[in-house]
XYZ file of C-alpha atoms in Angstrom:
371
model
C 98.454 110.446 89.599
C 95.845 112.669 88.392
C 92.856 111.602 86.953
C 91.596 111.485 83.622
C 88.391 111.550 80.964
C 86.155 112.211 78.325
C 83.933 110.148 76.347
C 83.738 106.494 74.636
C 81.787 105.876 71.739
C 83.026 101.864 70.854
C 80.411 99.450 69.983
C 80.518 96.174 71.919
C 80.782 97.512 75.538
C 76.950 96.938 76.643
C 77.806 92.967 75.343
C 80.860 92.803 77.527
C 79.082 94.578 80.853
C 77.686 91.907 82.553
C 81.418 89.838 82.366
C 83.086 92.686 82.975
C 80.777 93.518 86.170
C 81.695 89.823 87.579
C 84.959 90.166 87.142
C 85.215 93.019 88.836
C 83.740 91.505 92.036
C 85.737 88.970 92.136
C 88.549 91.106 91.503
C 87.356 93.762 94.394
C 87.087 90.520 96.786
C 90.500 88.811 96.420
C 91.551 92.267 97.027
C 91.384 91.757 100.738
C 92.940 88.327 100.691
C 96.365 89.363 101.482
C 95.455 91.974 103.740
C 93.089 89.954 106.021
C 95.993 87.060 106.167
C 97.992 89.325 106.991
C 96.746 90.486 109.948
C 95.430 86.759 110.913
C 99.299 85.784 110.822
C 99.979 88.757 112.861
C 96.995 88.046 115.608
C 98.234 84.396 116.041
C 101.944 85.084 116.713
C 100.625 87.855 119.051
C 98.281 85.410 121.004
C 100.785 82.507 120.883
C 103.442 84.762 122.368
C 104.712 84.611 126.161
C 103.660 87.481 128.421
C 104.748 90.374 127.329
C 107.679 92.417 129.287
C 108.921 96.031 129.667
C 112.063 95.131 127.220
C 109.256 94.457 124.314
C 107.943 98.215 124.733
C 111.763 99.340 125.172
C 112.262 97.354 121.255
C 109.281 99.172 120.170
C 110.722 102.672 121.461
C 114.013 101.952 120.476
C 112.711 101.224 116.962
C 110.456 104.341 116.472
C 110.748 107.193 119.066
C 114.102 107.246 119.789
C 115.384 106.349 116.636
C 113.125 109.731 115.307
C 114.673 111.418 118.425
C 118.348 111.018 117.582
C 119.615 114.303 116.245
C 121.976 114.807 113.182
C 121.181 113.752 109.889
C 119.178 111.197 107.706
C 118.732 110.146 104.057
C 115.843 108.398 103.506
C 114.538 106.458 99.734
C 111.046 105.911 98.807
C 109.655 104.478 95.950
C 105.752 104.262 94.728
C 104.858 102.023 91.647
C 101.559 102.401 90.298
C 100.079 100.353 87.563
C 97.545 101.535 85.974
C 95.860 99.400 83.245
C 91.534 99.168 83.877
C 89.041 102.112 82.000
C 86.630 103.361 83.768
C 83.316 105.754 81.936
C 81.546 107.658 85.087
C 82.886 105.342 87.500
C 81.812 101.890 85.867
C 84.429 99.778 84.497
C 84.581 99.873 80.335
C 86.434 96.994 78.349
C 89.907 98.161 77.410
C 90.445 97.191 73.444
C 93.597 99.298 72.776
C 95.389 97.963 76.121
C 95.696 101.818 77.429
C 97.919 101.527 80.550
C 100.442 103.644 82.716
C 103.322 102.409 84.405
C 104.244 104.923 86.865
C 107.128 105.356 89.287
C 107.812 107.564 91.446
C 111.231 107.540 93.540
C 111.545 110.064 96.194
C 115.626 110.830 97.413
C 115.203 112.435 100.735
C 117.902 114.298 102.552
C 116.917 115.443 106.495
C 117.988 116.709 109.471
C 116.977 116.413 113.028
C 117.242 119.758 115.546
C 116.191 118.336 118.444
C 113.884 115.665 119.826
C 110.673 117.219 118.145
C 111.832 119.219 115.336
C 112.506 117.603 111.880
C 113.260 119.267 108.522
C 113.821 117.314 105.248
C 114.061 117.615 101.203
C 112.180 115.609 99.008
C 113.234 115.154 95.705
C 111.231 112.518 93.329
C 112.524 111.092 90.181
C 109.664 110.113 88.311
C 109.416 107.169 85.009
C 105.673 106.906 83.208
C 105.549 104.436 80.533
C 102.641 104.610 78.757
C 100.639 103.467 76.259
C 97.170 105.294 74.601
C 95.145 105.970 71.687
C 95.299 108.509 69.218
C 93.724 110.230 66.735
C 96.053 108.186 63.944
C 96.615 104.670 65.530
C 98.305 104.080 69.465
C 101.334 105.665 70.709
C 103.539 104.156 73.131
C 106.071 106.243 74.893
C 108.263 107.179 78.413
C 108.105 110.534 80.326
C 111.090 110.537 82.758
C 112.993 113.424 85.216
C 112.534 115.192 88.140
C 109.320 116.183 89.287
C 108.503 119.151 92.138
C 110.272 119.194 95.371
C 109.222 119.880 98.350
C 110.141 120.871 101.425
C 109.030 119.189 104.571
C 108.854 120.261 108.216
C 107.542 117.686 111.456
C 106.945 118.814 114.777
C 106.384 115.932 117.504
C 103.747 117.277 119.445
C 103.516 114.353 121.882
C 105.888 111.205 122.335
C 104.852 109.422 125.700
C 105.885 105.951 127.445
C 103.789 104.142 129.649
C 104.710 101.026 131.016
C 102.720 98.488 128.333
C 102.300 101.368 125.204
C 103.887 104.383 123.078
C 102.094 107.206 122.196
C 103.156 109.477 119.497
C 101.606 112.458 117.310
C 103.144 115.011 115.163
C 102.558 117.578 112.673
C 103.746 117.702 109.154
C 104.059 120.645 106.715
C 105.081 121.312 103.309
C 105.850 123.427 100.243
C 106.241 121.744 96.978
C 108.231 124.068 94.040
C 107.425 123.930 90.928
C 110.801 122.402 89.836
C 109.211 119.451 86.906
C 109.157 119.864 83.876
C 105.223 120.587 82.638
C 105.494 120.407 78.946
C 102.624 117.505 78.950
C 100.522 120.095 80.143
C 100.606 122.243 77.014
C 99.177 118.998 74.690
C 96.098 120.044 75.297
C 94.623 123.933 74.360
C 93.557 126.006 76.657
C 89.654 125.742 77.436
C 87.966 129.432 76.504
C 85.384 130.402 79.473
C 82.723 131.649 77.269
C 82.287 128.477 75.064
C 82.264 126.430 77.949
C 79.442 128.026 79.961
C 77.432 127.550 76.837
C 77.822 123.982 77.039
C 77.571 123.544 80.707
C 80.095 125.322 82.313
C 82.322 122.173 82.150
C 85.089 121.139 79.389
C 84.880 117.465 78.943
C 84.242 116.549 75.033
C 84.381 119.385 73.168
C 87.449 120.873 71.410
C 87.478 124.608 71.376
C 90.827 125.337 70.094
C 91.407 122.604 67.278
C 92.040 119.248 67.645
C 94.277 117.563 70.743
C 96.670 115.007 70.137
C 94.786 112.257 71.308
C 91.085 113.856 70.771
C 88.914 112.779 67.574
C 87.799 116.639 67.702
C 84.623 115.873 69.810
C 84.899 112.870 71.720
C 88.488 111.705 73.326
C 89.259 108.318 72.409
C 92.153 107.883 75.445
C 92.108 107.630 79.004
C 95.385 108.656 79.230
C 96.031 112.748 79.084
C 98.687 115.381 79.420
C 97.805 115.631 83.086
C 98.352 112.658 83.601
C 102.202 112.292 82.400
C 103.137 115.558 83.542
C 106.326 115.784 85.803
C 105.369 118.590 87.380
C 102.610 121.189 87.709
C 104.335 124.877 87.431
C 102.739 125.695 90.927
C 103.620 126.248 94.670
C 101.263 124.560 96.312
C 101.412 123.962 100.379
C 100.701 120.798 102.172
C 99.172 119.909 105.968
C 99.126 117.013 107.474
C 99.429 114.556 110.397
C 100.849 111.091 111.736
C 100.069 109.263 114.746
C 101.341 105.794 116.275
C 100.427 104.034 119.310
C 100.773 100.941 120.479
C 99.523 98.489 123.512
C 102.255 95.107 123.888
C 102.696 93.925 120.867
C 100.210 95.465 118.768
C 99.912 99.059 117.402
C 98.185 101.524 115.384
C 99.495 103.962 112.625
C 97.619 106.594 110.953
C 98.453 110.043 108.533
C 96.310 112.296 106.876
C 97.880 114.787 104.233
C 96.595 117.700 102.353
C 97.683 119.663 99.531
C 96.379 122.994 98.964
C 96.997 123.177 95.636
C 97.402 126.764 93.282
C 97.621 127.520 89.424
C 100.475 126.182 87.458
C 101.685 126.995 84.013
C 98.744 126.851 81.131
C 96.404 128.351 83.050
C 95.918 124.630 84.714
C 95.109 124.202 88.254
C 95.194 120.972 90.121
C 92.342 120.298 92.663
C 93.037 119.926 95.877
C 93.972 116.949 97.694
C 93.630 114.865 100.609
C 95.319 111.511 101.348
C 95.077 109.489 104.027
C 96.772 106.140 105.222
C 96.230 103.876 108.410
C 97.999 100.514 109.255
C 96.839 98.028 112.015
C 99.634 95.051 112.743
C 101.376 93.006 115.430
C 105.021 93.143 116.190
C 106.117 89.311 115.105
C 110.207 89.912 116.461
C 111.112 91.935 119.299
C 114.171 92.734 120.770
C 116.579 95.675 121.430
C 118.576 95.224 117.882
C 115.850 94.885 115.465
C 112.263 94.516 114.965
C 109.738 93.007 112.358
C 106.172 93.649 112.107
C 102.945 92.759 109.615
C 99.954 94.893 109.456
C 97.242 95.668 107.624
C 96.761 98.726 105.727
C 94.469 100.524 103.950
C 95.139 103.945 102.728
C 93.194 106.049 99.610
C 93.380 109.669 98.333
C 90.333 111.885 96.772
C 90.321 114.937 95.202
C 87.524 117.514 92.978
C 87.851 118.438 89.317
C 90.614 120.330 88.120
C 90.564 123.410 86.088
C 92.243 125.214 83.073
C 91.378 129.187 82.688
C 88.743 128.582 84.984
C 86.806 125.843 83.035
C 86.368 122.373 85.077
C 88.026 119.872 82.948
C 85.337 116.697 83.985
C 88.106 113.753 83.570
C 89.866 114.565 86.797
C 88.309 113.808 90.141
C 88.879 110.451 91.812
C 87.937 109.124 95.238
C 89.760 105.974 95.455
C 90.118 103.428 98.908
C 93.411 100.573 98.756
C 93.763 97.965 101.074
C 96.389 95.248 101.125
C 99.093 93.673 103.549
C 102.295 95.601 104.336
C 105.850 94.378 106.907
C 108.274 96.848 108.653
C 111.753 96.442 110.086
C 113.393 98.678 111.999
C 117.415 97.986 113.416
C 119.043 99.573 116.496
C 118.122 103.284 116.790
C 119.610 103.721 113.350
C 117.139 102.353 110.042
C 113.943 101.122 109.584
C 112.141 100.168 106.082
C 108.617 99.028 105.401
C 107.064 97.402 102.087
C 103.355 97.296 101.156
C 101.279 96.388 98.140
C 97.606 98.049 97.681
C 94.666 96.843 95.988
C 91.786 99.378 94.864
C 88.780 98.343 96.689
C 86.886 101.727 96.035
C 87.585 103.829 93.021
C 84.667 106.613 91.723
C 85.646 108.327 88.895
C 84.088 110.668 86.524
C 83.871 110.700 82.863
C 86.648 108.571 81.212
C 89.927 107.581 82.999
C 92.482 104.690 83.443
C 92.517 103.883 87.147
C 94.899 101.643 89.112
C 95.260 97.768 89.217
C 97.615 97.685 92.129
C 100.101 99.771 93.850
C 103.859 99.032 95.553
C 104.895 101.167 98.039
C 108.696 100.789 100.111
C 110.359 102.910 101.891
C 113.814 102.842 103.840
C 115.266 105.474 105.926
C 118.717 106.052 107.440
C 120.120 108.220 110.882
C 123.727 108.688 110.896
Protein backbone atom coordinates (compact mmCIF):
# COMPACT_ATOMS: atom_id res chain seq x y z
CA UNK A 1 0.00 0.00 0.00
CA UNK A 2 1.19 3.34 -0.78
CA UNK A 3 2.12 5.71 1.60
CA UNK A 4 0.61 8.66 2.91
CA UNK A 5 0.95 12.44 4.61
CA UNK A 6 0.69 15.86 5.42
CA UNK A 7 0.60 17.70 8.54
CA UNK A 8 -0.89 17.44 12.29
CA UNK A 9 -1.66 20.32 14.20
CA UNK A 10 -3.59 18.48 17.57
CA UNK A 11 -2.66 19.68 20.90
CA UNK A 12 -1.72 16.96 23.39
CA UNK A 13 0.82 14.94 21.29
CA UNK A 14 4.20 16.34 22.98
CA UNK A 15 2.25 15.03 26.54
CA UNK A 16 1.67 11.61 25.08
CA UNK A 17 5.47 11.23 23.40
CA UNK A 18 7.35 9.86 25.95
CA UNK A 19 4.41 6.81 26.48
CA UNK A 20 4.00 6.55 23.16
CA UNK A 21 7.96 6.20 22.56
CA UNK A 22 7.93 3.16 25.25
CA UNK A 23 5.39 1.57 23.83
CA UNK A 24 6.73 1.47 20.79
CA UNK A 25 9.87 -0.38 21.99
CA UNK A 26 8.28 -2.74 23.52
CA UNK A 27 6.11 -3.17 20.70
CA UNK A 28 9.29 -3.25 18.10
CA UNK A 29 10.82 -6.03 20.60
CA UNK A 30 8.01 -8.61 20.97
CA UNK A 31 8.09 -8.23 17.33
CA UNK A 32 10.79 -10.81 17.03
CA UNK A 33 9.31 -13.16 19.56
CA UNK A 34 7.61 -15.38 17.19
CA UNK A 35 10.13 -15.24 14.67
CA UNK A 36 13.18 -16.13 16.87
CA UNK A 37 10.95 -19.23 18.38
CA UNK A 38 10.40 -20.08 15.41
CA UNK A 39 13.50 -20.79 14.17
CA UNK A 40 14.69 -22.17 17.81
CA UNK A 41 11.84 -24.91 17.29
CA UNK A 42 13.14 -25.45 13.90
CA UNK A 43 17.09 -25.73 15.04
CA UNK A 44 16.14 -28.30 17.78
CA UNK A 45 14.12 -30.76 15.64
CA UNK A 46 17.00 -30.35 13.11
CA UNK A 47 19.75 -31.22 15.76
CA UNK A 48 17.61 -33.90 17.48
CA UNK A 49 17.08 -35.59 14.14
CA UNK A 50 18.88 -38.97 12.97
CA UNK A 51 21.53 -38.63 10.27
CA UNK A 52 20.32 -37.38 7.50
CA UNK A 53 19.90 -39.65 4.14
CA UNK A 54 19.71 -39.17 0.33
CA UNK A 55 15.69 -39.86 0.53
CA UNK A 56 15.49 -36.46 2.81
CA UNK A 57 17.11 -34.37 -0.19
CA UNK A 58 14.90 -36.56 -2.71
CA UNK A 59 11.54 -35.08 -0.24
CA UNK A 60 13.04 -31.76 -0.54
CA UNK A 61 13.34 -32.06 -4.52
CA UNK A 62 10.28 -33.74 -4.87
CA UNK A 63 8.60 -30.89 -2.96
CA UNK A 64 10.15 -27.88 -4.83
CA UNK A 65 12.11 -28.60 -8.09
CA UNK A 66 10.31 -31.14 -9.53
CA UNK A 67 7.07 -30.20 -8.50
CA UNK A 68 8.06 -26.51 -10.43
CA UNK A 69 9.39 -28.85 -13.21
CA UNK A 70 6.20 -30.73 -14.02
CA UNK A 71 4.73 -29.26 -17.15
CA UNK A 72 0.97 -28.47 -17.80
CA UNK A 73 -0.94 -26.22 -15.83
CA UNK A 74 -1.39 -24.59 -12.31
CA UNK A 75 -3.79 -22.32 -10.39
CA UNK A 76 -2.37 -20.89 -7.62
CA UNK A 77 -4.37 -18.37 -4.56
CA UNK A 78 -2.67 -15.82 -2.58
CA UNK A 79 -3.89 -13.65 -0.14
CA UNK A 80 -2.08 -10.51 1.76
CA UNK A 81 -3.90 -8.83 4.79
CA UNK A 82 -2.53 -5.73 5.97
CA UNK A 83 -3.68 -3.84 8.96
CA UNK A 84 -2.93 -0.72 9.18
CA UNK A 85 -3.93 1.25 12.33
CA UNK A 86 -0.51 3.41 14.00
CA UNK A 87 0.20 7.43 12.67
CA UNK A 88 3.27 8.26 12.04
CA UNK A 89 4.52 12.53 11.51
CA UNK A 90 8.20 12.32 9.74
CA UNK A 91 8.74 8.92 10.81
CA UNK A 92 7.94 9.24 14.68
CA UNK A 93 4.92 7.65 15.93
CA UNK A 94 1.86 10.37 16.70
CA UNK A 95 -1.15 9.35 19.06
CA UNK A 96 -4.10 8.31 16.93
CA UNK A 97 -7.40 10.22 18.48
CA UNK A 98 -9.83 9.59 15.56
CA UNK A 99 -8.84 5.70 15.37
CA UNK A 100 -7.70 6.23 11.49
CA UNK A 101 -7.05 2.66 10.24
CA UNK A 102 -7.02 0.53 6.93
CA UNK A 103 -7.95 -2.89 6.61
CA UNK A 104 -6.57 -4.06 3.46
CA UNK A 105 -6.79 -7.28 1.47
CA UNK A 106 -5.49 -8.22 -1.25
CA UNK A 107 -6.37 -11.74 -2.95
CA UNK A 108 -4.42 -12.66 -5.93
CA UNK A 109 -6.30 -15.68 -8.40
CA UNK A 110 -3.46 -16.97 -10.42
CA UNK A 111 -3.84 -19.07 -13.50
CA UNK A 112 -0.22 -20.62 -15.04
CA UNK A 113 1.30 -22.74 -17.24
CA UNK A 114 4.50 -24.60 -17.38
CA UNK A 115 6.47 -25.06 -21.05
CA UNK A 116 9.11 -26.93 -20.02
CA UNK A 117 11.40 -27.53 -17.06
CA UNK A 118 12.60 -23.78 -16.91
CA UNK A 119 10.02 -21.79 -18.52
CA UNK A 120 6.91 -20.58 -16.55
CA UNK A 121 4.18 -18.12 -17.59
CA UNK A 122 1.24 -17.09 -15.31
CA UNK A 123 -1.77 -14.42 -14.78
CA UNK A 124 -2.25 -12.63 -11.80
CA UNK A 125 -5.38 -11.27 -11.05
CA UNK A 126 -5.98 -9.54 -7.40
CA UNK A 127 -9.27 -8.83 -5.90
CA UNK A 128 -8.73 -6.22 -3.55
CA UNK A 129 -11.23 -5.09 -0.07
CA UNK A 130 -9.94 -1.68 1.94
CA UNK A 131 -12.03 -0.85 4.81
CA UNK A 132 -11.26 2.21 6.12
CA UNK A 133 -11.78 4.64 8.44
CA UNK A 134 -10.36 8.65 8.43
CA UNK A 135 -10.95 12.13 9.21
CA UNK A 136 -12.54 14.73 7.40
CA UNK A 137 -13.03 18.08 6.98
CA UNK A 138 -16.86 17.64 8.58
CA UNK A 139 -16.50 14.78 11.20
CA UNK A 140 -14.93 10.87 10.24
CA UNK A 141 -15.97 8.82 7.42
CA UNK A 142 -15.94 5.21 7.43
CA UNK A 143 -16.22 3.34 4.23
CA UNK A 144 -15.13 0.02 1.80
CA UNK A 145 -13.29 0.24 -1.59
CA UNK A 146 -13.62 -3.23 -3.23
CA UNK A 147 -12.88 -4.84 -7.08
CA UNK A 148 -10.28 -5.78 -9.16
CA UNK A 149 -7.13 -4.14 -9.12
CA UNK A 150 -4.21 -4.30 -12.13
CA UNK A 151 -3.13 -7.53 -13.53
CA UNK A 152 -0.20 -8.58 -14.42
CA UNK A 153 1.46 -10.79 -16.33
CA UNK A 154 4.29 -12.90 -15.09
CA UNK A 155 7.12 -14.77 -16.80
CA UNK A 156 10.06 -17.19 -14.70
CA UNK A 157 12.96 -18.56 -16.23
CA UNK A 158 14.98 -21.23 -14.02
CA UNK A 159 18.34 -20.33 -14.69
CA UNK A 160 19.91 -23.03 -12.51
CA UNK A 161 18.25 -26.10 -10.64
CA UNK A 162 21.17 -28.45 -9.39
CA UNK A 163 21.31 -31.69 -7.02
CA UNK A 164 24.14 -32.61 -5.10
CA UNK A 165 24.13 -35.39 -2.92
CA UNK A 166 23.33 -33.42 0.69
CA UNK A 167 21.70 -29.88 -1.06
CA UNK A 168 19.42 -28.19 -3.90
CA UNK A 169 20.34 -25.32 -5.60
CA UNK A 170 17.93 -23.24 -7.44
CA UNK A 171 17.77 -19.58 -9.08
CA UNK A 172 15.46 -18.04 -11.48
CA UNK A 173 14.37 -14.96 -13.04
CA UNK A 174 11.05 -13.30 -12.81
CA UNK A 175 9.42 -10.64 -15.05
CA UNK A 176 6.36 -8.73 -15.28
CA UNK A 177 3.87 -6.28 -16.80
CA UNK A 178 1.09 -5.05 -14.70
CA UNK A 179 -2.13 -3.36 -16.88
CA UNK A 180 -3.80 -0.84 -15.78
CA UNK A 181 -7.09 -2.84 -15.40
CA UNK A 182 -8.39 -1.13 -11.50
CA UNK A 183 -10.47 1.10 -11.19
CA UNK A 184 -8.54 4.66 -10.12
CA UNK A 185 -11.38 6.88 -9.24
CA UNK A 186 -9.70 7.45 -5.57
CA UNK A 187 -7.12 9.03 -7.39
CA UNK A 188 -9.17 11.95 -8.68
CA UNK A 189 -10.19 13.04 -4.71
CA UNK A 190 -7.50 14.98 -4.65
CA UNK A 191 -6.72 18.13 -7.41
CA UNK A 192 -4.12 18.12 -9.40
CA UNK A 193 -0.89 19.91 -7.89
CA UNK A 194 0.02 23.11 -10.40
CA UNK A 195 4.03 23.13 -10.97
CA UNK A 196 4.44 26.76 -10.63
CA UNK A 197 2.83 27.19 -7.12
CA UNK A 198 4.67 24.43 -5.90
CA UNK A 199 8.24 25.50 -6.75
CA UNK A 200 7.35 28.62 -4.89
CA UNK A 201 6.84 26.77 -1.85
CA UNK A 202 9.58 24.30 -2.17
CA UNK A 203 9.16 22.40 -5.06
CA UNK A 204 7.16 19.82 -3.00
CA UNK A 205 3.16 19.52 -2.48
CA UNK A 206 2.59 18.42 1.01
CA UNK A 207 0.15 21.04 2.94
CA UNK A 208 -0.97 23.38 0.73
CA UNK A 209 -4.19 23.27 -1.35
CA UNK A 210 -3.82 24.82 -4.73
CA UNK A 211 -6.98 23.90 -6.34
CA UNK A 212 -9.68 24.29 -3.47
CA UNK A 213 -10.23 22.26 -0.75
CA UNK A 214 -9.76 18.11 -0.73
CA UNK A 215 -12.13 15.97 0.83
CA UNK A 216 -10.29 15.21 3.75
CA UNK A 217 -7.93 18.53 3.78
CA UNK A 218 -8.82 21.55 6.26
CA UNK A 219 -7.53 23.76 3.16
CA UNK A 220 -3.91 24.01 4.56
CA UNK A 221 -3.07 21.31 6.75
CA UNK A 222 -4.54 17.54 6.12
CA UNK A 223 -6.10 16.27 9.10
CA UNK A 224 -5.99 12.27 7.76
CA UNK A 225 -3.45 9.82 7.22
CA UNK A 226 -5.45 8.07 5.03
CA UNK A 227 -5.56 9.46 1.13
CA UNK A 228 -6.87 8.69 -2.30
CA UNK A 229 -3.62 6.90 -3.01
CA UNK A 230 -3.96 4.98 -0.64
CA UNK A 231 -7.52 3.24 -1.46
CA UNK A 232 -7.00 3.26 -5.01
CA UNK A 233 -7.58 -0.13 -6.89
CA UNK A 234 -5.49 0.58 -9.42
CA UNK A 235 -3.05 3.15 -10.82
CA UNK A 236 -4.04 3.80 -14.72
CA UNK A 237 -0.36 2.80 -15.64
CA UNK A 238 1.76 -0.02 -17.29
CA UNK A 239 4.38 -0.35 -15.26
CA UNK A 240 7.11 -3.40 -15.67
CA UNK A 241 8.53 -5.47 -12.95
CA UNK A 242 12.20 -7.42 -12.42
CA UNK A 243 12.98 -9.60 -10.12
CA UNK A 244 14.59 -12.76 -8.65
CA UNK A 245 14.18 -15.97 -6.34
CA UNK A 246 16.66 -18.25 -5.07
CA UNK A 247 16.49 -21.50 -2.74
CA UNK A 248 19.09 -23.69 -1.48
CA UNK A 249 19.35 -25.96 0.93
CA UNK A 250 22.11 -28.23 2.93
CA UNK A 251 20.11 -31.58 4.90
CA UNK A 252 17.53 -30.33 6.47
CA UNK A 253 17.92 -26.75 6.46
CA UNK A 254 17.55 -24.16 3.62
CA UNK A 255 17.58 -20.72 2.48
CA UNK A 256 14.97 -18.68 0.40
CA UNK A 257 15.37 -15.31 -0.92
CA UNK A 258 13.44 -12.78 -3.81
CA UNK A 259 13.99 -9.42 -4.69
CA UNK A 260 11.30 -7.59 -6.93
CA UNK A 261 11.17 -4.34 -8.68
CA UNK A 262 8.62 -2.31 -10.23
CA UNK A 263 9.48 0.26 -12.63
CA UNK A 264 6.70 2.17 -12.29
CA UNK A 265 5.14 4.97 -15.16
CA UNK A 266 2.32 7.72 -15.07
CA UNK A 267 -1.21 6.71 -14.48
CA UNK A 268 -4.41 8.59 -14.91
CA UNK A 269 -4.44 12.28 -13.06
CA UNK A 270 -1.29 13.07 -13.97
CA UNK A 271 -0.17 10.72 -10.80
CA UNK A 272 2.86 8.68 -10.89
CA UNK A 273 3.78 6.04 -8.42
CA UNK A 274 7.50 5.83 -7.32
CA UNK A 275 9.26 3.11 -7.95
CA UNK A 276 9.58 0.08 -6.00
CA UNK A 277 11.67 -2.52 -4.64
CA UNK A 278 10.66 -5.45 -2.39
CA UNK A 279 12.51 -7.92 -1.07
CA UNK A 280 11.82 -11.16 1.07
CA UNK A 281 14.22 -13.89 2.61
CA UNK A 282 13.23 -16.94 4.81
CA UNK A 283 15.73 -19.10 6.87
CA UNK A 284 13.99 -22.55 8.37
CA UNK A 285 14.47 -26.27 8.98
CA UNK A 286 12.50 -28.97 7.35
CA UNK A 287 10.55 -30.52 10.64
CA UNK A 288 8.74 -33.71 8.29
CA UNK A 289 10.36 -35.32 5.51
CA UNK A 290 9.37 -37.86 3.34
CA UNK A 291 8.49 -38.57 -0.35
CA UNK A 292 4.53 -37.63 0.10
CA UNK A 293 4.66 -34.47 1.94
CA UNK A 294 6.75 -32.07 3.71
CA UNK A 295 6.48 -29.40 6.58
CA UNK A 296 8.85 -26.75 7.37
CA UNK A 297 9.21 -23.47 9.91
CA UNK A 298 11.40 -20.62 9.12
CA UNK A 299 12.06 -17.40 9.82
CA UNK A 300 11.38 -14.57 7.66
CA UNK A 301 11.90 -11.22 7.27
CA UNK A 302 10.94 -9.40 4.20
CA UNK A 303 10.30 -5.24 3.70
CA UNK A 304 9.65 -3.00 0.65
CA UNK A 305 10.90 0.85 0.11
CA UNK A 306 10.12 3.17 -2.29
CA UNK A 307 10.76 7.45 -3.10
CA UNK A 308 8.02 10.07 -3.25
CA UNK A 309 5.46 9.94 -5.71
CA UNK A 310 4.39 12.61 -8.03
CA UNK A 311 1.27 14.33 -9.61
CA UNK A 312 2.03 16.77 -12.79
CA UNK A 313 5.43 16.62 -11.78
CA UNK A 314 5.08 17.98 -8.17
CA UNK A 315 6.46 15.45 -5.32
CA UNK A 316 3.52 14.80 -3.20
CA UNK A 317 5.78 14.46 0.43
CA UNK A 318 3.24 11.80 2.16
CA UNK A 319 4.41 8.90 0.06
CA UNK A 320 7.79 7.32 0.58
CA UNK A 321 8.22 4.46 3.04
CA UNK A 322 11.16 2.21 3.83
CA UNK A 323 9.71 -0.38 5.95
CA UNK A 324 11.64 -3.96 7.36
CA UNK A 325 8.94 -7.08 8.76
CA UNK A 326 10.06 -9.93 10.47
CA UNK A 327 7.98 -12.71 11.95
CA UNK A 328 7.66 -16.66 11.84
CA UNK A 329 6.21 -18.36 8.74
CA UNK A 330 5.45 -22.79 7.97
CA UNK A 331 5.28 -24.43 4.46
CA UNK A 332 3.84 -27.70 3.23
CA UNK A 333 4.31 -29.07 0.19
CA UNK A 334 2.46 -32.79 -0.98
CA UNK A 335 3.70 -35.19 -3.70
CA UNK A 336 4.95 -33.27 -6.77
CA UNK A 337 1.51 -31.72 -6.96
CA UNK A 338 0.72 -28.55 -4.08
CA UNK A 339 2.48 -26.78 -1.69
CA UNK A 340 1.13 -23.73 0.60
CA UNK A 341 2.96 -21.57 3.08
CA UNK A 342 1.50 -19.07 5.85
CA UNK A 343 3.40 -16.20 7.52
CA UNK A 344 2.59 -13.28 9.77
CA UNK A 345 4.99 -10.01 9.73
CA UNK A 346 5.69 -7.56 12.27
CA UNK A 347 7.16 -3.98 11.29
CA UNK A 348 10.43 -3.76 12.93
CA UNK A 349 11.65 -0.75 10.72
CA UNK A 350 9.25 1.70 9.23
CA UNK A 351 10.65 5.53 8.08
CA UNK A 352 8.15 7.52 6.79
CA UNK A 353 7.79 11.04 5.77
CA UNK A 354 5.34 13.62 6.63
CA UNK A 355 2.01 12.12 7.89
CA UNK A 356 0.90 8.49 7.18
CA UNK A 357 -0.87 5.41 8.76
CA UNK A 358 1.65 2.58 8.66
CA UNK A 359 1.16 -1.13 9.37
CA UNK A 360 0.56 -3.03 12.71
CA UNK A 361 0.99 -6.47 11.28
CA UNK A 362 0.72 -8.29 8.10
CA UNK A 363 -0.75 -12.05 7.00
CA UNK A 364 0.53 -13.47 4.15
CA UNK A 365 -0.67 -17.36 2.63
CA UNK A 366 -0.32 -18.69 -0.29
CA UNK A 367 -1.34 -22.16 -1.93
CA UNK A 368 -0.57 -23.36 -5.30
CA UNK A 369 -1.82 -26.26 -7.43
CA UNK A 370 -0.11 -28.52 -10.67
CA UNK A 371 -2.54 -30.57 -12.42
Amino acid sequence: MPSRAVGFTRGGVADRNIDVKKQNRKYRLSAFAPSLLAVLVAATIHGSAPTVHACDVCSIYIGTTKQEQRKGPFVAAAEQFTRFGTLQLNGKEIPNFDNERVDSSITQFVLGYTFSRRAHVQVNVPFINRDYRRVTATGTESGKETGVGDIMLVGRYSVVQTVFPNSILNLDLVGGLKLPSGSTDRLGEDPIPVPEAAEARGSSFSRQTIEGPRPHHDGETSISGVHGHDLTLGTGSVDGMIGTRLFTSYQRLFFAAGVQYMLRTEGDYKYHYANELQWNSSIGAYVLLNHDYTFALESWIHGETKGKDTQNGVRIDDTSVTALYIGPKARFSYRDRTNADFGIGFPVIQNTTDLQIVADWRIRAAWIWHF
